[in-house]
PDB file of C-alpha atoms in Angstrom:
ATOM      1  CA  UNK A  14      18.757  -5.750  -7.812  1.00  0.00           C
ATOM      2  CA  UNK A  15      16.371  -7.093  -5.158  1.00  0.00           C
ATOM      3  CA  UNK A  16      16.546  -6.343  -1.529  1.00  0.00           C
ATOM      4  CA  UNK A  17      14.108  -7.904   0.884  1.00  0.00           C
ATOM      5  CA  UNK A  18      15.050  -6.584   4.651  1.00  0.00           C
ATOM      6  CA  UNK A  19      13.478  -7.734   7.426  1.00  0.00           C
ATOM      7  CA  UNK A  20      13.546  -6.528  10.834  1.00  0.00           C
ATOM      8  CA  UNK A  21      11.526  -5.906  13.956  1.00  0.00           C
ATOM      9  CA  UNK A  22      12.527  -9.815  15.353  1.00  0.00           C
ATOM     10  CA  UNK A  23      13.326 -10.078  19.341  1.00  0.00           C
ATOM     11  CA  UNK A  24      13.027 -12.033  22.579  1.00  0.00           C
ATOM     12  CA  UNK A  25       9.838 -11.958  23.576  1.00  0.00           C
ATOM     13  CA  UNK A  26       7.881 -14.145  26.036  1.00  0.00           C
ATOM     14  CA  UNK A  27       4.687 -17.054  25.792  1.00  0.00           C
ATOM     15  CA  UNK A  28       1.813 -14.298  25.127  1.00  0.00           C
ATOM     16  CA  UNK A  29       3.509 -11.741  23.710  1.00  0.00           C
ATOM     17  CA  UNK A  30       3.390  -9.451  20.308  1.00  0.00           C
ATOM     18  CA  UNK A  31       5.867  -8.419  18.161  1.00  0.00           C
ATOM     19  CA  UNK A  32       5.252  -6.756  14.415  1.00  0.00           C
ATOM     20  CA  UNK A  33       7.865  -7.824  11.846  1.00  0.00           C
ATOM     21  CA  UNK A  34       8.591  -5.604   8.933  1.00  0.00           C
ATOM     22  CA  UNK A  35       9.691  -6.007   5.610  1.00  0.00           C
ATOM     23  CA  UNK A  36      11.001  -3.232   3.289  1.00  0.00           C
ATOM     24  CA  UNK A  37      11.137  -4.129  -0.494  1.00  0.00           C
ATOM     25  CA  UNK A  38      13.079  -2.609  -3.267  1.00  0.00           C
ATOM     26  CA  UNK A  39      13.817  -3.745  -6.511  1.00  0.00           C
ATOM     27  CA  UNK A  40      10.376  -5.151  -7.774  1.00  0.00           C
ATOM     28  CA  UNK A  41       6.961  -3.758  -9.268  1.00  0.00           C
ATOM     29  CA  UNK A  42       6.037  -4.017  -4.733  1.00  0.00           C
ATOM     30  CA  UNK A  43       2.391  -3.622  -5.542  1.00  0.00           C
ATOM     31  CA  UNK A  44       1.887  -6.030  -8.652  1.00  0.00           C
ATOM     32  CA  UNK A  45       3.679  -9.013  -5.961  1.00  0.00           C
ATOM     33  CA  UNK A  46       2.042 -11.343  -3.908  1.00  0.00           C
ATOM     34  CA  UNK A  47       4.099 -11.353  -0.688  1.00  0.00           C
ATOM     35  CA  UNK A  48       4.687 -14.003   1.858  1.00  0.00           C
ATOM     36  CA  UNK A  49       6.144 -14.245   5.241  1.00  0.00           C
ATOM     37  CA  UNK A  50       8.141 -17.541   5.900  1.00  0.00           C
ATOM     38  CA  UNK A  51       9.590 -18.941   8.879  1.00  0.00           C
ATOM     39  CA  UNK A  52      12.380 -21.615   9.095  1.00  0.00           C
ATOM     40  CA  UNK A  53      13.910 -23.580  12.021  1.00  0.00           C
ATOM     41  CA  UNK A  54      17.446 -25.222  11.939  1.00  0.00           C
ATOM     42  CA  UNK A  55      16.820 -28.961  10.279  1.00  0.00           C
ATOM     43  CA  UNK A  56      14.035 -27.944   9.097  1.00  0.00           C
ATOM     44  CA  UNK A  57      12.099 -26.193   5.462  1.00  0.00           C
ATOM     45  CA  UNK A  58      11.209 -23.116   5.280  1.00  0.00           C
ATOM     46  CA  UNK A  59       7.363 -22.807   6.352  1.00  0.00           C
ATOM     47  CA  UNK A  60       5.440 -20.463   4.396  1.00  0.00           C
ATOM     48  CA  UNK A  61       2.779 -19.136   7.599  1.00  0.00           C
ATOM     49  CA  UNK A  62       1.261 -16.161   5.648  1.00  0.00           C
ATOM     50  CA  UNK A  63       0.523 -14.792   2.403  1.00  0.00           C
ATOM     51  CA  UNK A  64      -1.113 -11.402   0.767  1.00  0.00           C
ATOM     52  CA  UNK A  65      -1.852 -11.008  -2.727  1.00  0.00           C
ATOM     53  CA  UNK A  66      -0.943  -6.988  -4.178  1.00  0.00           C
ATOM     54  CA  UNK A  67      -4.935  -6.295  -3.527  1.00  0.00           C
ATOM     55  CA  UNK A  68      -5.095  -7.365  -0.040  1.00  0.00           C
ATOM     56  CA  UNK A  69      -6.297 -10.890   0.106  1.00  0.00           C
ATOM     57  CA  UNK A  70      -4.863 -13.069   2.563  1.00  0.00           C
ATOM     58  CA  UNK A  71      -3.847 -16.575   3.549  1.00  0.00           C
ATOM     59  CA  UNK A  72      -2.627 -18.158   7.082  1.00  0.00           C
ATOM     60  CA  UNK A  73      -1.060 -21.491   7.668  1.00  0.00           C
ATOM     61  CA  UNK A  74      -3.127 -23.719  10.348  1.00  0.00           C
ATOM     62  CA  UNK A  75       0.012 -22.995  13.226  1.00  0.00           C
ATOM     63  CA  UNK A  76      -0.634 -19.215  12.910  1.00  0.00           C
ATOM     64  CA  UNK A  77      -4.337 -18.972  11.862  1.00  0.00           C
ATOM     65  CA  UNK A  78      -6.302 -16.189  13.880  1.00  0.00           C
ATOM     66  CA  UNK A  79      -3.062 -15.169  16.063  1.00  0.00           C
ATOM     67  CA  UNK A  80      -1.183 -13.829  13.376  1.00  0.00           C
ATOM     68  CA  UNK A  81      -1.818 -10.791  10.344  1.00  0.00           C
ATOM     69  CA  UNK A  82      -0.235 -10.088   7.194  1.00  0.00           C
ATOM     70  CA  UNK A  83      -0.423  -6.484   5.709  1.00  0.00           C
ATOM     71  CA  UNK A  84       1.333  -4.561   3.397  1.00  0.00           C
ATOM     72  CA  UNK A  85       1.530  -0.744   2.550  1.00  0.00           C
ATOM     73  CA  UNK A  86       2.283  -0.519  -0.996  1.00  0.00           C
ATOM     74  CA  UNK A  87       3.079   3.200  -0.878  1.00  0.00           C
ATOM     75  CA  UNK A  88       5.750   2.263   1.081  1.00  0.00           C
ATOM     76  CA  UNK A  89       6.938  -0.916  -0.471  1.00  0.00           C
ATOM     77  CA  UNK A  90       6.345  -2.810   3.140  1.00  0.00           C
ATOM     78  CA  UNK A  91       4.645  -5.783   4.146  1.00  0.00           C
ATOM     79  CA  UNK A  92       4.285  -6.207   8.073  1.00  0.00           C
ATOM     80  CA  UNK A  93       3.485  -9.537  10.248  1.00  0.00           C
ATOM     81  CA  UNK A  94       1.713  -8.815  13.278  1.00  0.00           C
ATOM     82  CA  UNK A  95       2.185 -11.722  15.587  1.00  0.00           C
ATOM     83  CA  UNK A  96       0.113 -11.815  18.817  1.00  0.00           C
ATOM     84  CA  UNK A  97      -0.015 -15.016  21.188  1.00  0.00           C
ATOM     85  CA  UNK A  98       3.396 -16.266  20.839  1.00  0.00           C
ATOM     86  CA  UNK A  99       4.472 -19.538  21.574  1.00  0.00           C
ATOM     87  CA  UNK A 100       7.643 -21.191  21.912  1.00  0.00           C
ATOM     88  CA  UNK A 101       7.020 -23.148  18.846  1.00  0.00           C
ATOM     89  CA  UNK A 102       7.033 -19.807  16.844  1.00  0.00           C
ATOM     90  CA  UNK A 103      10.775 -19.339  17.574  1.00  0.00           C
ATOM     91  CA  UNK A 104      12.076 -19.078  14.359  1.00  0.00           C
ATOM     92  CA  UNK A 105      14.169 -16.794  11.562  1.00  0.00           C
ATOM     93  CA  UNK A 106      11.703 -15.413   9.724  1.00  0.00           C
ATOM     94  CA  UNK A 107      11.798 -14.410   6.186  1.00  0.00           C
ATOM     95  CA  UNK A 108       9.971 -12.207   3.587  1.00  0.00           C
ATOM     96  CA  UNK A 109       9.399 -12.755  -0.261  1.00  0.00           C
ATOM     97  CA  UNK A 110       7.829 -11.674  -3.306  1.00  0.00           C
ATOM     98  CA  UNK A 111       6.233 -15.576  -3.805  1.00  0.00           C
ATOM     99  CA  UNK A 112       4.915 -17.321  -7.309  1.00  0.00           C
ATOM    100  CA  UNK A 113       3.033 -20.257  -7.395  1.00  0.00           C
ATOM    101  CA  UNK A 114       4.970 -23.188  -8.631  1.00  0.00           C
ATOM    102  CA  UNK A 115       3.803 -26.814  -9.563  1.00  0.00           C
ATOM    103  CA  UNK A 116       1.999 -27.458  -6.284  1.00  0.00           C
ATOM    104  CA  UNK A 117       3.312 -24.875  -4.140  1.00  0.00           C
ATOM    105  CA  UNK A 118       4.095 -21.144  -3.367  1.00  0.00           C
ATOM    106  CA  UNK A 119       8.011 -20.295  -3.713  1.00  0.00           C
ATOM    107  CA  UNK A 120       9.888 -17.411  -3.300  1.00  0.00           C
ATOM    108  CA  UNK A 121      10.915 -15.504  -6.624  1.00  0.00           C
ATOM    109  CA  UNK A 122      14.292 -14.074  -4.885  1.00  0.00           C
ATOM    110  CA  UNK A 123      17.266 -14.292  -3.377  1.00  0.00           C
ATOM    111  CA  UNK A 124      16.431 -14.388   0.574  1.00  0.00           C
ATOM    112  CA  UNK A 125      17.235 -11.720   2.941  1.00  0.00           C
ATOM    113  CA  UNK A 126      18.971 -11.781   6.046  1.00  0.00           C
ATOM    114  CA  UNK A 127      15.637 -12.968   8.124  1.00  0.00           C
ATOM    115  CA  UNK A 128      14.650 -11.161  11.411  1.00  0.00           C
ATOM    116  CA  UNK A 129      15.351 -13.808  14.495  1.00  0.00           C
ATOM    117  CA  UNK A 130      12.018 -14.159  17.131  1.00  0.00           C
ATOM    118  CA  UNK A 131      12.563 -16.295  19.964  1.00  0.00           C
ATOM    119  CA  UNK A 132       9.367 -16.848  22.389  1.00  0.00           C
ATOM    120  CA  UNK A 133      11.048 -17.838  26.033  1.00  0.00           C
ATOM    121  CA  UNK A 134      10.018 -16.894  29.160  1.00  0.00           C
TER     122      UNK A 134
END
């Protein structure tokens, strides 16, 4: 069975860093692209940052150059560094082994619980 846990969410404020962590288990970790995903309530899911199992990496436009996607395959973890905040980044965000699908990425499990980051001063 597949378990994607995320943690390392919190209240931080405008200009701040946090670094979100993912622990996977379940899945060939290495031989999985990975995304991070972020969703807000009314709204999708937002994919903000992809890795592929070699390293390669891919940012949405509203995170570009502020935030960084890793992952330590000995340790089945991917990590989101997030420097900059904003208010607009407040969000639950989620991890994911991801596939691509028709014309999109999509997550290939069940989601986990998400990790909550709210950016307030």
């Amino acid at each position: 069975q597949v378990q994607l846990v995320e943690s390392g969410g919190d209240l931080v404020q405008p200009g701040g860093s946090l670094r979100l962590s993912c622990t996977v288990s379940g899945i060939t970790f290495r031989s999985n692209a990975m995304g991070w995903y972020r969703q807000t309530p009314g709204k999708e899911r937002e994919l903000v940052a992809r890795i592929t199992g070699s390293g390669s990496t891919v940012y949405s436009d509203s995170v570009k150059g502020r935030f960084t996607i890793s992952r330590d395959n000995a340790e089945n973890t991917v990590y989101l560094q997030m420097n900059s905040l904003k208010p607009e980044d407040t969000a639950i965000y989620y991890c994911n082994a991801i596939v691509f699908v028709g014309s999109g990425w999509s997550g290939r499990h069940s989601w986990g619980q998400g990790t909550q980051v709210t950016v307030s001063s």
